[in-house]
Short mmCIF file of C-alpha atoms and ligand atoms in Angstrom, two decimals:
data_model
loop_
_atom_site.label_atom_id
_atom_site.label_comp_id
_atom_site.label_asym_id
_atom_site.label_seq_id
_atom_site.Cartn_x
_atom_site.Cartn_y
_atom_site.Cartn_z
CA UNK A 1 0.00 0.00 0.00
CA UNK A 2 1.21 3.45 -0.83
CA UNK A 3 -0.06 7.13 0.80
CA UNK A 4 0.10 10.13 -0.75
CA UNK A 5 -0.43 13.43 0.32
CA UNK A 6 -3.39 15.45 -1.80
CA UNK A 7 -2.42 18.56 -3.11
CA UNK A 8 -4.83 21.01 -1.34
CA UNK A 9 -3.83 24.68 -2.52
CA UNK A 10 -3.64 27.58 -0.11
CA UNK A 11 -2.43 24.35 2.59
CA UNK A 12 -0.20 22.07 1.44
CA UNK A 13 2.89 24.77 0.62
CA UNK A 14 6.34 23.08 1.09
CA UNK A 15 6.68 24.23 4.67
CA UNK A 16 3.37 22.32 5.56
CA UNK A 17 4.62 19.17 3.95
CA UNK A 18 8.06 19.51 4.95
CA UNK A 19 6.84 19.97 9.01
CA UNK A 20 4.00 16.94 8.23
CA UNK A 21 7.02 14.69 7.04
CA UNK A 22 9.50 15.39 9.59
CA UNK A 23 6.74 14.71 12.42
CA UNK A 24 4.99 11.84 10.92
CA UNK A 25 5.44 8.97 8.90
CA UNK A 26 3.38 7.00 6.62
CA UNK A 27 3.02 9.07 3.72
CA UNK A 28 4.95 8.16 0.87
CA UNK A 29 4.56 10.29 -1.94
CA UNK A 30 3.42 13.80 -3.20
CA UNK A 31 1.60 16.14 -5.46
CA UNK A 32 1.89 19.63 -5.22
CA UNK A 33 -0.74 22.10 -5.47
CA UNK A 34 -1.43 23.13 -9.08
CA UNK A 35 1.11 25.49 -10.70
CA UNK A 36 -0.02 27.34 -13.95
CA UNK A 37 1.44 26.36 -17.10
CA UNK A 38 2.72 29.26 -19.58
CA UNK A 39 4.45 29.26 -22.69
CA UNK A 40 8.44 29.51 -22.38
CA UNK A 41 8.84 33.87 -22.59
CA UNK A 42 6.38 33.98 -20.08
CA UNK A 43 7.91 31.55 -17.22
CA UNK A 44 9.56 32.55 -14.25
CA UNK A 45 10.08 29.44 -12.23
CA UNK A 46 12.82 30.68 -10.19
CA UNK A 47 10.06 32.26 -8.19
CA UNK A 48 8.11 28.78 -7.93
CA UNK A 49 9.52 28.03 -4.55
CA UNK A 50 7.06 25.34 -3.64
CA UNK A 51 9.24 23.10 -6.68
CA UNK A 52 12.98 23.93 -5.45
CA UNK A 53 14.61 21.26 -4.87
CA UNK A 54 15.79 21.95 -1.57
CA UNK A 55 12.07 22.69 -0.69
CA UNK A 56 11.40 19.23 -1.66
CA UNK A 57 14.34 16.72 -0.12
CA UNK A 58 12.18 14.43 1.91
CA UNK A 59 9.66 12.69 -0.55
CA UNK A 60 9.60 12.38 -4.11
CA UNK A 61 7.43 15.34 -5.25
CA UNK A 62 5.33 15.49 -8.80
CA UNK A 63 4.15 19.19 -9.38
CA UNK A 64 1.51 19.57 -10.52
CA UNK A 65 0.06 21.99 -13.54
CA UNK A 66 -2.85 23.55 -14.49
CA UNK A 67 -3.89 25.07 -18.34
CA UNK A 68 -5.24 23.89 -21.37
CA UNK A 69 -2.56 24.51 -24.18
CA UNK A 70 -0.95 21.53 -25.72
CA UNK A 71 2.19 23.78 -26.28
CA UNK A 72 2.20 25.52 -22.60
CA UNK A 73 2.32 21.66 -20.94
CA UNK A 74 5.51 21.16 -23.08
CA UNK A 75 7.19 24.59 -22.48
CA UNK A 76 6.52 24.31 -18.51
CA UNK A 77 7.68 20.77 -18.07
CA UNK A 78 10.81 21.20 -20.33
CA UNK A 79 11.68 24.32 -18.43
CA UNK A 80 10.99 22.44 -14.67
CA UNK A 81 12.89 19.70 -15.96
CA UNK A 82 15.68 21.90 -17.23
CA UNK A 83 15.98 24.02 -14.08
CA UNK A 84 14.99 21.62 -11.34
CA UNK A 85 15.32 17.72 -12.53
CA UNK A 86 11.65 17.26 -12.58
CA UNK A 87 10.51 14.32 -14.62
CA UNK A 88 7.34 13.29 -13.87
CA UNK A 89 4.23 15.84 -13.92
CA UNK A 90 0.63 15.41 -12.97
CA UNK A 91 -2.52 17.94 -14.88
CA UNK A 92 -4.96 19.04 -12.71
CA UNK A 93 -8.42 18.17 -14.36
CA UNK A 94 -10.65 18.36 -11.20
CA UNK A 95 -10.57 21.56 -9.41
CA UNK A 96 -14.04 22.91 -9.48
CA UNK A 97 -13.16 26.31 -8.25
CA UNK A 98 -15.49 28.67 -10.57
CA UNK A 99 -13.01 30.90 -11.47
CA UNK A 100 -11.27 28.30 -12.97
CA UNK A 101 -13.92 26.22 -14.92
CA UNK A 102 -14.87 29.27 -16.56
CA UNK A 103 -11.56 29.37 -18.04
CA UNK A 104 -11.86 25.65 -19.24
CA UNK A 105 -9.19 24.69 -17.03
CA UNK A 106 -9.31 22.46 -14.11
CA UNK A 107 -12.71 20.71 -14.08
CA UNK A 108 -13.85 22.97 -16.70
CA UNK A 109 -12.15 21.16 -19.50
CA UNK A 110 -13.78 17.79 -18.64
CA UNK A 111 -17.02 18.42 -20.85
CA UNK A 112 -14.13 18.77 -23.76
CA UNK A 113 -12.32 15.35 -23.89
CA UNK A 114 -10.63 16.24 -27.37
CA UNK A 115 -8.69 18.84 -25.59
CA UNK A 116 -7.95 16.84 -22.97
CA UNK A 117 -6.83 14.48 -25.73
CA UNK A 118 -4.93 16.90 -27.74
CA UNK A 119 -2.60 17.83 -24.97
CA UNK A 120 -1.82 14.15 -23.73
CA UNK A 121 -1.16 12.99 -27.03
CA UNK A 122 1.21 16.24 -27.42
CA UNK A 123 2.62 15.89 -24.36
CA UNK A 124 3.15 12.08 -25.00
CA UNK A 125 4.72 12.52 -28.43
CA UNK A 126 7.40 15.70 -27.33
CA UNK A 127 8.31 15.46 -24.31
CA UNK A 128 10.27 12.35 -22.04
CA UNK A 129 7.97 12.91 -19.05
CA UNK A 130 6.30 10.78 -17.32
CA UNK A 131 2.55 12.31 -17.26
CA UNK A 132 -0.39 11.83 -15.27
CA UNK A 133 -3.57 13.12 -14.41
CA UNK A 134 -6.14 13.99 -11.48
CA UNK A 135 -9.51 14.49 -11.91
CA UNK A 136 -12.60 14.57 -11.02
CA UNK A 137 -15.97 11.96 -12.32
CA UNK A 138 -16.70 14.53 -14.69
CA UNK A 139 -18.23 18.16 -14.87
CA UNK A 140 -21.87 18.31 -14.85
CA UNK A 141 -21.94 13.91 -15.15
CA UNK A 142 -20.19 10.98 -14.99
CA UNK A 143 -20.02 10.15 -18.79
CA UNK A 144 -18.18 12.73 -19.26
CA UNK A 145 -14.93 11.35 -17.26
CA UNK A 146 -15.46 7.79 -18.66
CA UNK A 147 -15.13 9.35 -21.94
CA UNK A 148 -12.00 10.84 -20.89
CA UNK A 149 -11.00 7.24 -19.48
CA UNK A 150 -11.51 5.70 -22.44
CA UNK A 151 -9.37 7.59 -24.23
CA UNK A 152 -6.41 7.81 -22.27
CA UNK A 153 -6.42 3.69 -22.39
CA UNK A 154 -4.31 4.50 -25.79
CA UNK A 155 -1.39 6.94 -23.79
CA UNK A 156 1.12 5.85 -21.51
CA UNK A 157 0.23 7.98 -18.75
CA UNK A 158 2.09 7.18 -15.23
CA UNK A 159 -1.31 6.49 -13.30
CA UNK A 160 -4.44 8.45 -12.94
CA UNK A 161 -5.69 9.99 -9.22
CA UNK A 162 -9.80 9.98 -9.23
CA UNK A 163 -11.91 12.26 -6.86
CA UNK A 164 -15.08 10.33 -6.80
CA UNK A 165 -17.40 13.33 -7.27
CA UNK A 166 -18.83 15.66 -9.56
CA UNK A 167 -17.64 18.97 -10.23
CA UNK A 168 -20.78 20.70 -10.00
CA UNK A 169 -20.80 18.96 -6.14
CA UNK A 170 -17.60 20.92 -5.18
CA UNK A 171 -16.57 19.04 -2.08
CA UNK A 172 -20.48 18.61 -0.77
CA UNK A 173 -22.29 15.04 -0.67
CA UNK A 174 -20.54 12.10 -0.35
CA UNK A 175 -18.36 10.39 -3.44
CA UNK A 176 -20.19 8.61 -5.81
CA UNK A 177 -18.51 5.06 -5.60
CA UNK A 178 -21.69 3.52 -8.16
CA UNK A 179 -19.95 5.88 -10.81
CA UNK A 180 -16.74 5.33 -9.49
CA UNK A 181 -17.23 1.40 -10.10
CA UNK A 182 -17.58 1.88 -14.32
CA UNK A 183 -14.15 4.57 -13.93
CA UNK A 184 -12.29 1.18 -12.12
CA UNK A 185 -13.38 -1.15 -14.55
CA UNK A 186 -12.85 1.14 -17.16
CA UNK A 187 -9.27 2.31 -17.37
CA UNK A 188 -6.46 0.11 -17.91
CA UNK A 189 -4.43 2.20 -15.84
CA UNK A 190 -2.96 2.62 -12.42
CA UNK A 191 -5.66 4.35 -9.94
CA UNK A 192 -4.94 6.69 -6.84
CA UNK A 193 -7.99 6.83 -4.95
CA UNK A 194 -8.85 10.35 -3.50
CA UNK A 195 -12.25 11.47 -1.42
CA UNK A 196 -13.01 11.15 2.04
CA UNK A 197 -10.76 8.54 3.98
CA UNK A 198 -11.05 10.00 7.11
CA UNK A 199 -10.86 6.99 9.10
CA UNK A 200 -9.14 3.81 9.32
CA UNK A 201 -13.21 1.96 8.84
CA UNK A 202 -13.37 4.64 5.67
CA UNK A 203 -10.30 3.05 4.11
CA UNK A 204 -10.54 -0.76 4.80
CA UNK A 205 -14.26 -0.55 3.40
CA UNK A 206 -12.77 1.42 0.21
CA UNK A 207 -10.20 -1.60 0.28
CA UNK A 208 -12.43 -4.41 0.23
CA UNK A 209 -14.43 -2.98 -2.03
CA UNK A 210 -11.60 -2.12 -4.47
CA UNK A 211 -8.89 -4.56 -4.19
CA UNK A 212 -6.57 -3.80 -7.45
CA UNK A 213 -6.23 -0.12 -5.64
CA UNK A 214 -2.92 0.13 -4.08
CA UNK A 215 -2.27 3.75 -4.41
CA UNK A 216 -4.48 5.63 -1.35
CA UNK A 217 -4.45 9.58 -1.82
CA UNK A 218 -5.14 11.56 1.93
CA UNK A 219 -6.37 15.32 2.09
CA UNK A 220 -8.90 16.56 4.54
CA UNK A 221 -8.37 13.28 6.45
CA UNK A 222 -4.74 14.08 7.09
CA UNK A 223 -5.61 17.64 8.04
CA UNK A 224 -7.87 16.34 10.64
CA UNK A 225 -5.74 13.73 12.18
CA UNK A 226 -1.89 13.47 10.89
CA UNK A 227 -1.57 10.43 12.33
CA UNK A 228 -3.90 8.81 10.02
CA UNK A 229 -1.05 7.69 7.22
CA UNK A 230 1.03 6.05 10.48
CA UNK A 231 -2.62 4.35 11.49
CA UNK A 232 -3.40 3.26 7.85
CA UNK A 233 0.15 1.69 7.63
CA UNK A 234 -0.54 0.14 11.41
CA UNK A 235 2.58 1.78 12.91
CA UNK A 236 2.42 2.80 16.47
CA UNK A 237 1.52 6.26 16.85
CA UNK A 238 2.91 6.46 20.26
CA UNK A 239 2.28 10.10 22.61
CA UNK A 240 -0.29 11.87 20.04
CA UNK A 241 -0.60 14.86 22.43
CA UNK A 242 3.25 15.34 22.85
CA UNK A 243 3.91 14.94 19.29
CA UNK A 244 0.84 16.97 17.72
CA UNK A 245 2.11 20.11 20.11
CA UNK A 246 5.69 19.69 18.53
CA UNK A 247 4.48 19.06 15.24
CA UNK A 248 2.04 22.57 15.81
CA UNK A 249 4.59 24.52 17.39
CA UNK A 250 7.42 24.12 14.81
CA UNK A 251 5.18 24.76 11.80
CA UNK A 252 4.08 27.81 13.54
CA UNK A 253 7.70 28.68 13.95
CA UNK A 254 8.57 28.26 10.13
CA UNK A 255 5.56 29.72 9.16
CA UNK A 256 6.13 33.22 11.28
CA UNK A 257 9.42 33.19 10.11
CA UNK A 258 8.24 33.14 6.43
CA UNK A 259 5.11 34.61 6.19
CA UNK A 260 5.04 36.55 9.70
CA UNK A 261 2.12 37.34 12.33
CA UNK A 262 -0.57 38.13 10.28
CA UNK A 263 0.15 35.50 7.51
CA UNK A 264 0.54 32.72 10.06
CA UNK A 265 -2.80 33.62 12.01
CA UNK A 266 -4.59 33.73 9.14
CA UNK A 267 -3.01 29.99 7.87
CA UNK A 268 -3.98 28.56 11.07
CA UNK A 269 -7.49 29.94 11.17
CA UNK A 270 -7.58 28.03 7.95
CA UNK A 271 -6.44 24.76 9.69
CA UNK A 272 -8.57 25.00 12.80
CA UNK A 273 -11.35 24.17 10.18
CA UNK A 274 -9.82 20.64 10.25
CA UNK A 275 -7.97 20.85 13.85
CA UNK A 276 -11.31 20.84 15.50
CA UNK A 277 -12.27 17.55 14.78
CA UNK A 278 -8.86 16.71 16.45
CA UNK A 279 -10.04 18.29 19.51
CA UNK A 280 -13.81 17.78 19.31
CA UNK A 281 -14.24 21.72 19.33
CA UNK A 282 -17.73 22.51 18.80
CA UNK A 283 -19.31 25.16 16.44
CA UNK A 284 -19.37 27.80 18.94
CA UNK A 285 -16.00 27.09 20.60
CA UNK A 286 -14.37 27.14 16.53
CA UNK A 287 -16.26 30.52 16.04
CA UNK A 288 -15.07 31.93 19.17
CA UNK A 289 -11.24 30.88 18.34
CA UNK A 290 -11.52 31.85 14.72
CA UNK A 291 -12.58 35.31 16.36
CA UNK A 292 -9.43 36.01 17.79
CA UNK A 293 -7.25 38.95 15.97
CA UNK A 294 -3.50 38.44 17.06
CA UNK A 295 -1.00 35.40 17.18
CA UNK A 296 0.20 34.72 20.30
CA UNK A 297 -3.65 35.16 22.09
CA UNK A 298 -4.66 32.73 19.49
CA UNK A 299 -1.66 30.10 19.62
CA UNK A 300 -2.14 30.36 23.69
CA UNK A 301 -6.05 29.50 23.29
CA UNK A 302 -5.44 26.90 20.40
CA UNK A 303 -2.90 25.04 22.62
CA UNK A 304 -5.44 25.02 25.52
CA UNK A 305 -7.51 23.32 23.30
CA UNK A 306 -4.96 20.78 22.37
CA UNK A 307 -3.89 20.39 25.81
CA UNK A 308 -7.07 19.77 27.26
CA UNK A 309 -8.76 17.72 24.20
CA UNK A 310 -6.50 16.50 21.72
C1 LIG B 421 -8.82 23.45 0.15
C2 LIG B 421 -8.61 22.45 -0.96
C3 LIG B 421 -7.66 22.69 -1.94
C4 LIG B 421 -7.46 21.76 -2.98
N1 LIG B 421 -6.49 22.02 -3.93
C5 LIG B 421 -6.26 21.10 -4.91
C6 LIG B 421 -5.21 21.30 -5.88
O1 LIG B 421 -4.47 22.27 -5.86
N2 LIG B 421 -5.07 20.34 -6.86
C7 LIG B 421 -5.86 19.22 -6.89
O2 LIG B 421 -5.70 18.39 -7.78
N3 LIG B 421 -6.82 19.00 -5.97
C8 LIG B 421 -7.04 19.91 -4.99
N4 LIG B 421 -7.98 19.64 -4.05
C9 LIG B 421 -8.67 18.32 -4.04
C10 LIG B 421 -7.90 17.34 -3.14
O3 LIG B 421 -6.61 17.07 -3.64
C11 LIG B 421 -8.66 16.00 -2.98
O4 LIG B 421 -8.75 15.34 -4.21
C12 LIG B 421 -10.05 16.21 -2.41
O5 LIG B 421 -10.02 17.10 -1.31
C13 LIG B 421 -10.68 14.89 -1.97
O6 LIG B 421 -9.86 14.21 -1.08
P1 LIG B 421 -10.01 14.32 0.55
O7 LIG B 421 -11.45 14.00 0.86
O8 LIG B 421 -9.03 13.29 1.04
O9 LIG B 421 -9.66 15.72 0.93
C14 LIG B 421 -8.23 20.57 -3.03
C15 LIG B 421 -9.19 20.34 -2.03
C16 LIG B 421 -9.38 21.25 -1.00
C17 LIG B 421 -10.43 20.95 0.07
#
């Protein structure tokens, strides 16, 4: 069985995944939030910090890109590969943020599998790469991503990561394993499973009921509880409290030092969304912490919470 850690943009930057790696184990590979493909003038990966190298020493990393241009795919990777060593790249044909399906990019270009075609075949045929993608069942329905499935039987991608819902759902409902059935007996290739293994009952009854799965992708899950890849894996998770509040208090650290005060508070009141379920904080108790305005009165009350809960 392999883990790997969802790309979840605006959360898992490299300092997240480099403080979630040093404190726990279990996961085994990456993908990194989406980065935006651009034609070769217009690049400036030097400022793509989330793909140096050095950012990136303690699991192998895949970025991953966004776009819709055959030509911008092969610019991008040519230029990460030239610059950084990167040789495998994942496309990002699931997020269902609006701005970005507008823009027939992201989930938006699932309704248009000869696009999606187009710029595996080119991407296939001119570069060395290996290529992969994650996506979502489909736009607006299902037949829309087992269209795309069928297709990419003919292209050597590396493996393909599946969010069981629609992109019309966002991230509401529950995934839609009678869909997801027909995408796993569809495609001949590799599958990372992604949606909702939050617990250890969550995974073994995805297990049993996919069994040529061996590739397990953890997002929210591992936000709520980072001990869940070491559980998975049954290693021993040993002090959680003790280690959590290490785990918490460096990250904080690297995170004031590169973002500062107001940067950090406002990336923690974005993981308290997940935190709370960690320390069984209630709706009011969440509103009340998300309510506080400076760092240290909110790192004092958050540790409380820990402390007394977690
Ligand atoms: C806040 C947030 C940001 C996300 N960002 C990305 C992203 O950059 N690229 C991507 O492919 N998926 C993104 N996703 C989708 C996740 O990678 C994952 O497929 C989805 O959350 C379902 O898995 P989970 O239930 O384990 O979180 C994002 C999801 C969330 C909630």
């Amino acid at each position: 069985m392999k883990l790997w850690l969802a790309p979840l943009h605006g959360i898992t930057n490299y300092m997240f995944r480099n403080t979630l790696c040093r404190y726990f184990a279990g996961i085994d590979f990456i993908i990194t939030p989406f980065l935006p493909v651009q034609e070769k003038a217009k690049l400036n990966v030097k400022n793509w910090k989330d793909v140096w190298p050095k950012n990136n020493a303690l699991r192998p990393v895949i970025p991953q890109l966004m776009g819709n241009q055959p030509a911008h795919f092969v610019d991008t990777m040519n230029v990460l590969h030239d610059t950084y060593g990167y040789e495998s790249f994942n496309w990002n044909i699931g997020c269902p943020v609006s701005q970005v399906v507008h823009r027939k990019r992201g989930c938006g270009i699932m309704p248009f599998a000869d696009r999606v075609e187009e710029v595996v075949k080119t991407v296939c045929a001119q570069t060395p790469f290996r290529f992969s993608l994650k996506m979502r069942l489909g736009l607006h329905h299902p037949d829309e991503g087992l269209h795309i499935l069928e297709r990419m039987n003919n292209y050597p991608l590396d493996f393909i990561v599946i969010h069981p819902r629609l992109g019309k759902q966002m991230y509401e409902g529950t995934p839609d394993l009678k869909a997801f059935d027909h995408f796993y007996n569809t495609t001949n290739h590799k599958i990372i499973y992604s949606g909702d293994i939050f617990t250890m009952e969550d995974y073994r009854r995805l297990q049993q009921h996919y069994p040529k799965i061996e590739d397990w992708m953890l997002g929210r899950g591992l936000l709520r509880d980072p001990f869940l890849a070491e559980e998975l894996k049954g290693m021993e998770t040993g002090d959680r409290q003790r280690r959590f509040i290490r785990y918490y208090q460096l990250w904080v650290e690297e995170m004031r030092t590169a973002r500062g005060e107001m940067g950090t508070l406002h990336s923690l009141k974005e993981l308290w969304h997940y935190y709370r379920y960690l320390c069984h904080l209630d709706d009011t108790e969440l509103r009340q912490l998300l309510r506080i305005n400076t760092l240290e009165e909110f790192l004092s009350e958050s540790l409380r919470h820990i402390e007394n809960q977690g």
